[in-house]
Amino acid sequence: MSTDTPPPGPFHPSDGEPHRTEVRTSVFAGHSAHDEEGSTGVPLRRLLLALGDPVADVAAAPGGLDVQVDNVVILDPEDRAEVREGDLVLLIGARGAAARRLVRTLAEQGATAVAVKTGGHPQDEAPSSGGRAGRPRPGATDELQALRSEAREAGIALLAVRAEVRWDQLQAVCQSIVDDARLTAVEDLGESSGDLFSMAQTIAQLTGGLVSIEDAASRVLAYSSGAEVDELRRLSVLGRRGPESYLALLREWGVFAKLRAGEEVVRIEEHPDLGIRRRLAVGIHAGRQPLGAIWVQEGASPLAENAEEALLGAARTTALQMIRQRSQASAGLRLREDLLSSLLEGRIDAGALADTVEVHADRGALVVAFSLLEAPDGAGEERPDRPARELRRRRMIDLVSVHTAAYRRSALVTELGGRVYVLLPDLERGREGWRGVEQSVLALTRKTVAAARAALGARVQGAVGSLMERLADVPDSRAEADRVLDAMGRDLERHLDWEVATISDVRSRVLIGETLARLREDPSLRDPRVSRLIEYDRAGGADLVHSLLAYLEAFGDARAAAERLHIHPNTLRYRVRRAASVSGIDLGDPGERLFTQLQLLMEQQTP
């Protein structure tokens, strides 16, 4: 098994920047990383993936992200800039023209990449109106733009490090990633299933047996170490799959049928004549979909008393690992997703994405957002378990990716906050202007939503953001798509047939919803008379609030409101008069009617 790079530890906020150049470190004691004969580093792409999303953003990558990082050093501007080819340089404390000169110097000396902080460090932030640090210091954005331009001209990658990350910890983690990659190359270790092997070993300790984890086709994905293996386990591990003769016996005994049927732990008794010792097995499922099975062979000692309980828990945990392993994207695709997420959240500019992915920053683009709706509690639908939800989420991403890639090869897909976002770049104005493009994207979104609904058996909604003429403005398109989805989600019961929309379709509902959110944030804006009516209605159950709201929404048309409520018009008129009497609201005043309706809507939408 290969030793995968461990995830980095937490990056704690710094109390100050270090004031000296850090010593180059390497796991090869007594040697610089560059002195090791035949040593290799790690592509910048892999290093960024190992660091994870919250640490650094790609600001520029003129040479792409497959450039090699051989060593990681911290450079103080007061020190002489001496780096080697392949270095990732963490540049501390340099600002303005001095930082730009250093970036060019480092590029000339062969450094692979330089990491900087620009205006994000707590010491560099201007206090907000509340007296707390929070706003970037003046000129920070311009400074990053200038550094990005310098890096592109010099041909060196530029990373923008988050404010709270400590330089010394970042250097240690990055160097460990490089060193671990070098160790893996030196030892020539093969690929493994990573966490599944660790899980197999853990299950073995809990059950006291010999464990193997298999997929739905009986292929061995991982196994625990140990002696006293029987013939079935020996052949399965050696061949990475159960021998067909043994699999036929298990099918004949009904073992596979039971494993596929549910979470029941299946017992297979010992068969010495066949070389099979006693076993326990349990199916691994995501909802009703079988993913595989865990097998536990008994050794010389009996299995632990709680082996079956431990096996059931292990199956549920392993289901998540198997889904993630099956659906894990390649490094390049994952980085494309990370870059798109950073752009949509406004953490990098369009140039950084265009440096890495083949898109044009000066052409039209828009964002489409998709939401997979879970059934609310009490809705009468069985809520899927966590593995099933994870599998359905991944299938949703894959389905959206397939449809949008067929529409445009350069489409990018990512997930943020449970929603799936698609960036459609490189859009060009046609004979009809942008209208033809927008109509074709709407058709694509409707087709994708219909396919997702059919494939996943769940409600799916799609929102198309406005088309932007520059890639740099796509965060605005994403924000607009979110506003549309929020408005659609607030009114599911009345608009179940509304699956795809643009801002023009739901503008009034968007504006009302956002206005109500503002009112909800400030209790001083509430009319105490409306609040009195709401409390009276809750205590007495007279249904005055619901009736009054229907009356106001019908512009005072008692017959239309009564028909909607399925009551007699005289009953509605009585309730409206009673509501006015209890609250003291003058329903003859247009202003009071308007604000009463807004506050009642706000209370209705409050969770």
Coordinates of C-alpha atoms in Angstrom, one line a residue:
M1 CA 0.0 0.0 0.0
S2 CA 1.1 3.5 -0.7
T3 CA 1.4 6.1 2.1
D4 CA -1.1 8.7 0.9
T5 CA -0.3 12.3 2.0
P6 CA -2.0 12.9 5.3
P7 CA -4.3 15.9 5.6
P8 CA -2.6 18.9 7.0
G9 CA -3.3 20.0 10.6
P10 CA -5.2 23.1 11.4
F11 CA -3.7 26.5 10.5
H12 CA -4.0 28.7 13.5
P13 CA -4.2 32.5 13.3
S14 CA -0.8 34.1 13.6
D15 CA 0.2 36.5 16.3
G16 CA 2.8 38.0 14.0
E17 CA 4.9 37.2 11.0
P18 CA 8.2 35.3 11.5
H19 CA 11.3 37.5 11.0
R20 CA 13.8 35.1 9.7
T21 CA 14.3 32.8 6.8
E22 CA 13.2 29.3 7.8
V23 CA 15.7 26.4 7.5
R24 CA 15.1 24.1 4.5
T25 CA 13.7 20.8 5.8
S26 CA 13.7 17.3 4.4
V27 CA 13.0 13.8 5.7
F28 CA 16.4 12.8 4.4
A29 CA 18.5 13.8 7.4
G30 CA 21.6 15.7 6.7
H31 CA 20.8 16.4 3.0
S32 CA 19.0 19.2 1.2
A33 CA 16.0 18.0 -0.8
H34 CA 17.9 19.0 -3.9
D35 CA 20.9 16.9 -3.0
E36 CA 19.1 13.6 -3.0
E37 CA 20.0 11.8 -6.2
G38 CA 17.1 11.1 -8.4
S39 CA 14.7 12.8 -5.9
T40 CA 11.4 14.2 -7.3
G41 CA 9.0 16.7 -5.9
V42 CA 5.3 17.1 -6.5
P43 CA 3.3 18.9 -9.1
L44 CA 1.9 22.2 -7.8
R45 CA -1.6 20.8 -8.7
R46 CA -1.2 17.9 -6.3
L47 CA 0.2 20.1 -3.5
L48 CA -2.8 22.4 -3.8
L49 CA -5.2 19.5 -3.6
A50 CA -3.4 18.1 -0.6
L51 CA -3.6 21.5 1.2
G52 CA -7.3 21.8 0.6
D53 CA -9.6 24.7 -0.2
P54 CA -9.4 27.0 2.8
V55 CA -5.6 27.6 2.6
A56 CA -4.6 29.3 -0.7
D57 CA -6.1 30.4 -4.0
V58 CA -4.4 30.3 -7.4
A59 CA -3.9 34.0 -8.4
A60 CA -1.8 33.2 -11.5
A61 CA -0.5 30.1 -13.2
P62 CA 1.1 31.1 -16.6
G63 CA 2.9 27.7 -16.8
G64 CA -0.1 25.7 -15.7
L65 CA -0.4 23.7 -12.5
D66 CA 1.8 20.7 -13.4
V67 CA 5.0 22.6 -12.7
Q68 CA 7.2 20.8 -10.2
V69 CA 7.7 21.9 -6.5
D70 CA 10.9 20.4 -5.1
N71 CA 11.2 22.4 -1.9
V72 CA 9.4 24.9 0.2
V73 CA 11.1 28.0 1.8
I74 CA 10.2 31.1 3.6
L75 CA 11.8 34.3 2.4
D76 CA 12.0 37.6 4.3
P77 CA 12.4 40.7 2.1
E78 CA 15.3 41.8 4.3
D79 CA 17.2 38.6 3.4
R80 CA 19.0 38.1 0.1
A81 CA 16.8 36.4 -2.4
E82 CA 18.6 33.1 -3.1
V83 CA 16.4 30.3 -4.2
R84 CA 16.8 27.2 -6.3
E85 CA 15.0 25.8 -9.3
G86 CA 11.7 24.1 -8.2
D87 CA 11.3 26.1 -5.0
L88 CA 7.9 27.3 -3.7
V89 CA 8.7 30.5 -1.9
L90 CA 6.6 31.9 0.9
L91 CA 7.2 35.6 0.6
I92 CA 6.4 37.4 3.9
G93 CA 6.0 41.1 4.6
A94 CA 6.8 42.4 1.1
R95 CA 4.5 45.1 -0.3
G96 CA 4.1 47.2 -3.4
A97 CA 7.0 47.7 -5.8
A98 CA 9.4 45.7 -3.5
A99 CA 7.1 42.6 -3.8
R100 CA 6.8 42.9 -7.5
R101 CA 10.6 43.1 -7.9
L102 CA 11.0 40.0 -5.7
V103 CA 8.5 38.1 -7.7
R104 CA 10.5 38.8 -10.9
T105 CA 13.8 38.0 -9.2
L106 CA 12.5 34.7 -7.9
A107 CA 11.2 33.8 -11.3
E108 CA 14.6 34.5 -12.9
Q109 CA 16.3 32.2 -10.3
G110 CA 14.0 29.3 -11.3
A111 CA 11.5 29.3 -8.5
T112 CA 8.3 27.4 -9.4
A113 CA 5.8 29.5 -7.4
V114 CA 5.6 32.3 -4.9
A115 CA 2.9 32.7 -2.2
V116 CA 1.9 36.0 -0.8
K117 CA -0.6 37.7 1.5
T118 CA -2.1 41.0 0.3
G119 CA -4.2 42.9 2.6
G120 CA -5.8 39.9 4.3
H121 CA -3.6 39.6 7.4
P122 CA -5.4 40.7 10.5
Q123 CA -2.7 43.3 11.2
D124 CA -3.3 44.7 7.7
E125 CA -7.0 45.0 7.9
A126 CA -8.8 48.3 8.5
P127 CA -11.3 48.2 11.4
S128 CA -15.0 48.0 10.5
S129 CA -17.6 50.3 11.8
G130 CA -18.0 48.0 14.8
G131 CA -14.3 48.4 15.7
R132 CA -13.3 44.9 14.6
A133 CA -10.9 44.0 11.8
G134 CA -12.8 42.8 8.8
R135 CA -12.2 45.0 5.7
P136 CA -9.1 44.5 3.5
R137 CA -6.7 47.4 3.9
P138 CA -7.1 50.1 1.1
G139 CA -5.4 49.2 -2.1
A140 CA -5.2 45.4 -1.3
T141 CA -7.1 44.4 -4.5
D142 CA -5.0 46.7 -6.7
E143 CA -1.8 45.2 -5.1
L144 CA -2.9 41.7 -5.9
Q145 CA -3.7 42.6 -9.5
A146 CA -0.3 44.2 -9.9
L147 CA 1.5 41.1 -8.4
R148 CA -0.6 38.9 -10.7
S149 CA 0.4 40.9 -13.8
E150 CA 4.1 40.7 -12.7
A151 CA 3.8 36.9 -12.1
R152 CA 2.3 36.3 -15.5
E153 CA 4.9 38.3 -17.3
A154 CA 7.7 36.6 -15.4
G155 CA 6.2 33.1 -15.9
I156 CA 5.9 32.1 -12.3
A157 CA 2.8 30.8 -10.4
L158 CA 1.4 33.1 -7.8
L159 CA -0.6 31.9 -4.8
A160 CA -2.7 34.1 -2.5
V161 CA -2.6 32.8 1.0
R162 CA -5.5 33.2 3.4
A163 CA -5.1 35.8 6.1
E164 CA -5.3 33.5 9.1
V165 CA -2.7 31.0 7.9
R166 CA 0.6 31.1 9.7
W167 CA 3.7 31.1 7.5
D168 CA 5.6 28.6 9.6
Q169 CA 2.8 26.1 9.7
L170 CA 2.2 26.5 5.9
Q171 CA 5.9 25.8 5.2
A172 CA 5.9 22.7 7.4
V173 CA 2.7 21.3 5.8
C174 CA 3.8 22.0 2.3
Q175 CA 7.3 20.5 2.9
S176 CA 5.7 17.4 4.4
I177 CA 3.6 17.0 1.3
V178 CA 6.6 17.3 -1.0
D179 CA 8.7 14.9 1.2
D180 CA 5.9 12.3 1.4
A181 CA 5.6 12.3 -2.4
R182 CA 9.4 11.9 -2.6
L183 CA 9.3 8.9 -0.2
T184 CA 6.5 7.3 -2.1
A185 CA 8.5 7.6 -5.4
V186 CA 11.7 6.3 -3.7
E187 CA 10.0 3.3 -2.2
D188 CA 8.1 2.6 -5.4
L189 CA 4.9 1.9 -3.6
G190 CA 1.8 0.9 -5.6
E191 CA -1.6 2.3 -5.5
S192 CA -4.0 1.3 -2.8
S193 CA -7.6 1.9 -1.8
G194 CA -6.4 4.2 1.0
D195 CA -8.9 4.5 3.7
L196 CA -10.6 1.2 2.9
F197 CA -7.5 -0.7 4.0
S198 CA -7.5 1.2 7.2
M199 CA -11.2 0.5 7.7
A200 CA -10.6 -3.2 7.1
Q201 CA -7.9 -3.3 9.7
T202 CA -10.2 -1.5 12.2
I203 CA -13.0 -3.9 11.6
A204 CA -10.6 -6.8 12.1
Q205 CA -9.6 -5.4 15.5
L206 CA -13.3 -4.9 16.5
T207 CA -14.4 -8.4 15.4
G208 CA -11.3 -10.4 16.1
G209 CA -11.4 -11.9 12.6
L210 CA -9.8 -11.5 9.1
V211 CA -11.6 -8.9 7.0
S212 CA -12.1 -8.2 3.4
I213 CA -14.2 -5.5 1.7
E214 CA -15.6 -6.3 -1.7
D215 CA -17.6 -4.4 -4.3
A216 CA -20.9 -5.5 -5.8
A217 CA -19.1 -7.7 -8.3
S218 CA -17.2 -9.5 -5.5
R219 CA -13.9 -7.8 -6.4
V220 CA -11.7 -7.4 -3.3
L221 CA -11.1 -3.7 -2.6
A222 CA -9.2 -3.9 0.7
Y223 CA -8.3 -6.5 3.3
S224 CA -6.8 -6.7 6.8
S225 CA -3.5 -8.4 7.6
G226 CA -3.3 -11.6 9.5
A227 CA -2.4 -15.3 9.4
E228 CA -4.6 -18.4 9.6
V229 CA -6.4 -17.7 6.3
D230 CA -8.6 -20.3 4.8
E231 CA -8.6 -21.4 1.1
L232 CA -11.4 -19.1 0.1
R233 CA -9.7 -16.0 1.6
R234 CA -6.3 -16.9 0.2
L235 CA -7.6 -17.3 -3.4
S236 CA -9.8 -14.2 -3.1
V237 CA -6.9 -12.0 -2.0
L238 CA -4.5 -13.4 -4.5
G239 CA -6.9 -13.1 -7.4
R240 CA -8.5 -9.8 -6.1
R241 CA -11.8 -11.6 -6.6
G242 CA -13.6 -14.7 -5.1
P243 CA -13.0 -17.9 -7.1
E244 CA -16.0 -18.6 -9.3
S245 CA -16.5 -22.1 -7.8
Y246 CA -16.8 -20.6 -4.3
L247 CA -19.0 -17.8 -5.5
A248 CA -21.4 -20.3 -7.1
L249 CA -21.7 -22.1 -3.7
L250 CA -22.5 -18.8 -1.9
R251 CA -25.1 -18.0 -4.5
E252 CA -26.6 -21.5 -4.1
W253 CA -26.7 -21.0 -0.3
G254 CA -28.6 -17.7 -0.8
V255 CA -25.8 -15.7 0.8
F256 CA -25.7 -13.0 -1.9
A257 CA -29.4 -12.6 -2.0
K258 CA -29.5 -11.9 1.7
L259 CA -26.6 -9.4 1.4
R260 CA -28.4 -7.5 -1.3
A261 CA -31.7 -7.6 0.5
G262 CA -30.7 -5.4 3.5
E263 CA -28.5 -4.9 6.5
E264 CA -28.9 -8.4 8.0
V265 CA -25.6 -9.9 9.2
V266 CA -25.3 -13.3 7.4
R267 CA -23.7 -16.3 9.1
I268 CA -21.8 -18.8 6.9
E269 CA -21.0 -22.0 8.9
E270 CA -17.7 -23.8 8.6
H271 CA -17.1 -26.2 5.7
P272 CA -13.8 -28.0 6.4
D273 CA -14.2 -30.2 3.3
L274 CA -14.3 -27.0 1.1
G275 CA -11.6 -25.2 2.9
I276 CA -14.1 -22.6 4.3
R277 CA -14.0 -21.5 7.9
R278 CA -16.9 -19.8 9.8
R279 CA -17.7 -16.4 8.4
L280 CA -19.9 -13.3 9.0
A281 CA -20.9 -11.1 6.2
V282 CA -22.9 -7.9 5.8
G283 CA -24.1 -6.0 2.8
I284 CA -23.0 -2.4 2.2
H285 CA -25.9 -0.2 0.9
A286 CA -26.7 3.3 -0.1
G287 CA -30.4 3.3 0.5
R288 CA -31.7 0.4 -1.5
Q289 CA -28.7 0.2 -3.8
P290 CA -26.1 -2.5 -3.0
L291 CA -22.5 -1.3 -3.1
G292 CA -20.7 -4.5 -1.9
A293 CA -20.1 -6.5 1.3
I294 CA -17.8 -6.9 4.2
W295 CA -16.6 -10.4 5.0
V296 CA -15.1 -11.5 8.4
Q297 CA -13.4 -14.9 8.5
E298 CA -12.9 -16.5 11.9
G299 CA -9.3 -17.5 12.7
A300 CA -8.0 -19.7 15.4
S301 CA -9.9 -17.8 18.1
P302 CA -13.7 -17.2 18.1
L303 CA -15.0 -13.9 16.9
A304 CA -15.7 -11.2 19.4
E305 CA -19.1 -11.2 21.2
N306 CA -20.1 -7.9 19.6
A307 CA -18.8 -8.8 16.2
E308 CA -22.2 -8.6 14.5
E309 CA -23.0 -5.2 16.0
A310 CA -19.5 -3.9 15.0
L311 CA -20.0 -5.3 11.5
L312 CA -23.3 -3.5 11.0
G313 CA -21.8 -0.1 12.1
A314 CA -18.8 -0.7 9.8
A315 CA -21.1 -1.4 6.8
R316 CA -22.8 2.0 7.3
T317 CA -19.5 3.8 7.6
T318 CA -17.9 2.0 4.7
A319 CA -20.8 2.9 2.5
L320 CA -19.8 6.6 2.6
Q321 CA -16.2 5.8 1.9
M322 CA -17.0 3.6 -1.1
I323 CA -19.3 6.3 -2.6
R324 CA -16.6 8.9 -2.2
Q325 CA -13.9 6.6 -3.6
R326 CA -16.1 5.6 -6.6
S327 CA -17.0 9.2 -7.4
Q328 CA -13.7 10.9 -6.6
A329 CA -12.7 13.0 -9.5
S330 CA -9.3 13.1 -11.0
A331 CA -6.8 15.6 -9.6
G332 CA -7.3 17.9 -12.7
L333 CA -11.1 17.8 -12.4
R334 CA -11.1 18.4 -8.7
L335 CA -8.8 21.4 -9.2
R336 CA -11.1 22.8 -11.9
E337 CA -14.0 22.5 -9.4
D338 CA -12.0 24.2 -6.7
L339 CA -11.1 27.1 -9.1
L340 CA -14.7 27.5 -10.1
S341 CA -15.8 27.5 -6.5
S342 CA -13.2 30.2 -5.7
L343 CA -14.4 32.3 -8.7
L344 CA -18.1 32.0 -7.8
E345 CA -17.3 33.0 -4.2
G346 CA -15.2 36.0 -5.3
R347 CA -12.0 34.7 -3.9
I348 CA -10.0 34.7 -7.2
D349 CA -10.5 36.7 -10.3
A350 CA -11.3 35.5 -13.8
G351 CA -7.7 35.7 -14.9
A352 CA -6.7 33.0 -12.4
L353 CA -9.3 30.6 -13.8
A354 CA -8.4 31.5 -17.4
D355 CA -4.7 30.8 -16.7
T356 CA -5.5 27.2 -15.7
V357 CA -8.6 26.3 -17.7
E358 CA -9.1 27.0 -21.4
V359 CA -11.7 29.7 -21.1
H360 CA -11.7 33.3 -22.4
A361 CA -12.0 36.1 -19.8
D362 CA -13.4 38.6 -22.4
R363 CA -16.3 36.6 -23.6
G364 CA -19.8 36.2 -22.3
A365 CA -20.6 33.7 -19.5
L366 CA -23.5 32.8 -17.2
V367 CA -24.1 30.5 -14.2
V368 CA -26.9 28.0 -13.9
A369 CA -27.7 26.7 -10.4
F370 CA -29.5 23.4 -9.5
S371 CA -31.1 22.4 -6.2
L372 CA -31.9 18.8 -5.2
L373 CA -34.9 19.1 -2.9
E374 CA -35.1 16.7 0.0
A375 CA -38.6 15.8 1.3
P376 CA -39.4 17.7 4.5
D377 CA -40.0 15.9 7.7
G378 CA -43.6 14.8 7.9
A379 CA -44.1 15.0 4.1
G380 CA -45.1 11.3 3.9
E381 CA -41.9 10.4 1.9
E382 CA -39.2 8.2 3.4
R383 CA -36.1 10.3 4.0
P384 CA -33.0 8.6 2.5
D385 CA -30.2 7.7 4.8
R386 CA -26.8 9.5 4.7
P387 CA -25.1 7.2 2.2
A388 CA -28.1 7.3 -0.1
R389 CA -28.2 11.1 0.1
E390 CA -24.4 11.2 -0.7
L391 CA -24.8 8.9 -3.6
R392 CA -27.8 10.8 -5.0
R393 CA -25.8 14.1 -4.6
R394 CA -22.9 12.7 -6.6
R395 CA -25.2 11.3 -9.2
M396 CA -26.8 14.7 -9.5
I397 CA -23.4 16.3 -10.1
D398 CA -22.5 13.7 -12.7
L399 CA -25.8 14.1 -14.5
V400 CA -25.5 17.8 -14.7
S401 CA -21.9 17.5 -15.9
V402 CA -22.9 15.2 -18.7
H403 CA -25.7 17.4 -20.0
T404 CA -23.8 20.6 -19.8
A405 CA -20.7 19.2 -21.4
A406 CA -22.8 18.1 -24.3
Y407 CA -24.0 21.7 -24.7
R408 CA -20.5 23.2 -24.3
R409 CA -17.2 21.4 -24.0
S410 CA -15.8 24.2 -21.7
A411 CA -18.6 24.0 -19.2
L412 CA -17.4 23.7 -15.6
V413 CA -19.4 22.2 -12.7
T414 CA -18.9 22.4 -9.0
E415 CA -20.9 22.1 -5.8
L416 CA -21.3 24.8 -3.1
G417 CA -23.6 24.6 0.0
G418 CA -25.6 21.7 -1.4
R419 CA -26.3 23.3 -4.7
V420 CA -24.7 22.4 -8.1
Y421 CA -23.4 25.3 -10.2
V422 CA -22.5 25.3 -13.9
L423 CA -20.4 27.9 -15.5
L424 CA -21.1 28.3 -19.2
P425 CA -18.2 30.4 -20.5
D426 CA -17.1 31.5 -24.0
L427 CA -20.6 32.5 -25.0
E428 CA -20.9 34.8 -28.1
R429 CA -23.6 37.1 -29.2
G430 CA -25.6 35.8 -32.2
R431 CA -27.8 37.4 -34.8
E432 CA -30.5 37.9 -32.2
G433 CA -28.1 39.3 -29.7
W434 CA -27.9 37.5 -26.4
R435 CA -31.6 36.4 -26.5
G436 CA -30.8 33.3 -28.6
V437 CA -28.1 32.2 -26.2
E438 CA -30.3 32.7 -23.1
Q439 CA -33.1 30.7 -24.7
S440 CA -30.9 27.8 -25.5
V441 CA -29.5 27.8 -22.0
L442 CA -33.1 27.8 -20.6
A443 CA -33.9 24.8 -22.9
L444 CA -30.7 23.0 -21.6
T445 CA -31.7 23.7 -18.0
R446 CA -35.2 22.3 -18.5
K447 CA -33.9 19.2 -20.1
T448 CA -31.3 18.7 -17.3
V449 CA -33.9 19.1 -14.6
A450 CA -36.3 16.7 -16.3
A451 CA -33.5 14.1 -16.7
A452 CA -32.4 14.5 -13.0
R453 CA -36.0 14.2 -11.8
A454 CA -36.5 11.0 -13.8
A455 CA -33.1 9.5 -12.8
L456 CA -33.1 10.4 -9.1
G457 CA -36.8 10.2 -8.3
A458 CA -36.6 13.5 -6.6
R459 CA -37.7 17.1 -7.1
V460 CA -35.0 19.2 -8.8
Q461 CA -35.1 23.0 -9.5
G462 CA -32.9 25.0 -11.8
A463 CA -32.2 28.7 -12.0
V464 CA -30.5 30.6 -14.8
G465 CA -28.5 33.6 -13.9
S466 CA -28.3 36.6 -16.2
L467 CA -25.7 36.5 -18.9
M468 CA -22.6 38.5 -18.2
E469 CA -20.4 39.9 -21.0
R470 CA -17.2 39.3 -19.0
L471 CA -16.0 36.3 -17.1
A472 CA -15.1 38.5 -14.2
D473 CA -18.8 39.2 -13.5
V474 CA -20.0 35.6 -13.1
P475 CA -20.2 35.9 -9.3
D476 CA -23.1 38.3 -10.0
S477 CA -24.7 35.7 -12.2
R478 CA -24.3 33.1 -9.5
A479 CA -25.8 35.4 -6.9
E480 CA -28.8 36.1 -9.1
A481 CA -29.3 32.3 -9.6
D482 CA -29.2 31.8 -5.9
R483 CA -31.8 34.5 -5.4
V484 CA -34.1 32.8 -7.9
L485 CA -33.7 29.4 -6.2
D486 CA -34.3 30.9 -2.8
A487 CA -37.6 32.4 -4.0
M488 CA -38.7 29.2 -5.6
G489 CA -37.8 27.2 -2.5
R490 CA -39.8 29.5 -0.2
D491 CA -43.0 28.8 -2.1
L492 CA -42.8 25.1 -3.0
E493 CA -46.4 24.3 -2.0
R494 CA -47.9 26.8 -4.4
H495 CA -45.4 26.4 -7.3
L496 CA -44.6 22.6 -7.5
D497 CA -44.8 22.9 -11.3
W498 CA -42.2 25.7 -11.3
E499 CA -39.0 23.8 -11.9
V500 CA -36.9 26.3 -14.0
A501 CA -36.9 30.0 -13.7
T502 CA -35.0 33.2 -14.4
I503 CA -35.0 36.4 -12.4
S504 CA -37.6 37.9 -14.8
D505 CA -40.0 35.0 -13.9
V506 CA -39.8 35.4 -10.2
R507 CA -38.6 39.0 -9.7
S508 CA -41.6 40.1 -7.5
R509 CA -41.2 37.0 -5.3
V510 CA -37.5 37.6 -5.0
L511 CA -37.9 41.2 -4.0
I512 CA -40.8 40.4 -1.5
G513 CA -38.7 37.6 0.0
E514 CA -35.7 39.7 0.5
T515 CA -37.8 42.6 1.9
L516 CA -39.4 40.2 4.4
A517 CA -35.9 39.0 5.3
R518 CA -34.9 42.6 6.1
L519 CA -38.1 43.1 8.2
R520 CA -37.4 39.8 10.0
E521 CA -33.9 41.0 11.0
D522 CA -35.2 44.2 12.7
P523 CA -38.0 43.6 15.2
S524 CA -38.5 47.4 15.6
L525 CA -40.1 47.5 12.1
R526 CA -43.0 45.2 13.2
D527 CA -46.4 46.7 13.9
P528 CA -47.5 45.6 17.4
R529 CA -51.1 45.5 16.3
V530 CA -50.3 42.8 13.7
S531 CA -48.3 40.9 16.4
R532 CA -51.4 41.2 18.7
L533 CA -53.6 39.6 16.1
I534 CA -51.1 36.8 15.5
E535 CA -50.9 36.0 19.2
Y536 CA -54.7 36.1 19.6
D537 CA -55.1 33.7 16.6
R538 CA -52.6 31.3 18.0
A539 CA -54.3 31.2 21.4
G540 CA -57.9 31.0 20.1
G541 CA -57.5 29.1 16.8
A542 CA -59.9 31.4 15.1
D543 CA -58.0 31.3 11.8
L544 CA -58.2 35.0 11.5
V545 CA -54.6 35.5 10.2
H546 CA -55.0 33.0 7.3
S547 CA -58.3 34.5 6.3
L548 CA -57.2 38.1 6.5
L549 CA -54.1 37.4 4.4
A550 CA -56.2 35.7 1.7
Y551 CA -58.5 38.7 1.7
L552 CA -55.6 41.1 1.3
E553 CA -54.0 39.0 -1.4
A554 CA -57.4 39.1 -3.3
F555 CA -57.4 42.9 -3.2
G556 CA -60.5 42.8 -0.9
D557 CA -62.5 40.5 -3.1
A558 CA -64.3 38.5 -0.5
R559 CA -65.8 36.0 -2.9
A560 CA -62.5 35.2 -4.6
A561 CA -60.7 34.8 -1.2
A562 CA -63.5 32.7 0.2
E563 CA -63.4 30.4 -2.8
R564 CA -59.7 30.0 -2.3
L565 CA -60.3 29.1 1.4
H566 CA -63.3 26.9 0.6
I567 CA -65.5 28.8 3.0
H568 CA -68.7 31.0 2.6
P569 CA -68.1 34.7 1.7
N570 CA -70.1 35.7 4.8
T571 CA -67.8 33.6 7.0
L572 CA -64.8 35.4 5.5
R573 CA -66.3 38.8 5.9
Y574 CA -67.0 38.1 9.6
R575 CA -63.4 36.9 10.1
V576 CA -62.0 40.0 8.5
R577 CA -64.1 42.3 10.7
R578 CA -63.1 40.3 13.7
A579 CA -59.4 40.6 12.8
A580 CA -59.7 44.4 12.5
S581 CA -61.5 44.6 15.8
V582 CA -59.0 42.5 17.7
S583 CA -55.9 44.2 16.2
G584 CA -57.1 47.8 15.8
I585 CA -55.8 47.9 12.2
D586 CA -57.6 50.3 9.9
L587 CA -58.1 48.2 6.8
G588 CA -59.4 51.3 5.0
D589 CA -55.9 52.8 5.0
P590 CA -53.8 51.6 2.0
G591 CA -50.6 51.9 4.0
E592 CA -51.8 49.8 6.9
R593 CA -53.2 47.2 4.5
L594 CA -49.8 47.0 2.7
F595 CA -47.7 46.7 5.9
T596 CA -50.2 44.2 7.5
Q597 CA -49.9 42.0 4.4
L598 CA -46.1 42.1 4.5
Q599 CA -45.9 41.3 8.2
L600 CA -48.4 38.4 7.9
L601 CA -46.4 37.1 5.0
M602 CA -43.2 37.3 7.1
E603 CA -44.8 35.4 9.9
Q604 CA -46.1 32.8 7.5
Q605 CA -42.6 32.2 6.1
T606 CA -40.9 32.2 9.5
P607 CA -39.6 28.6 10.2

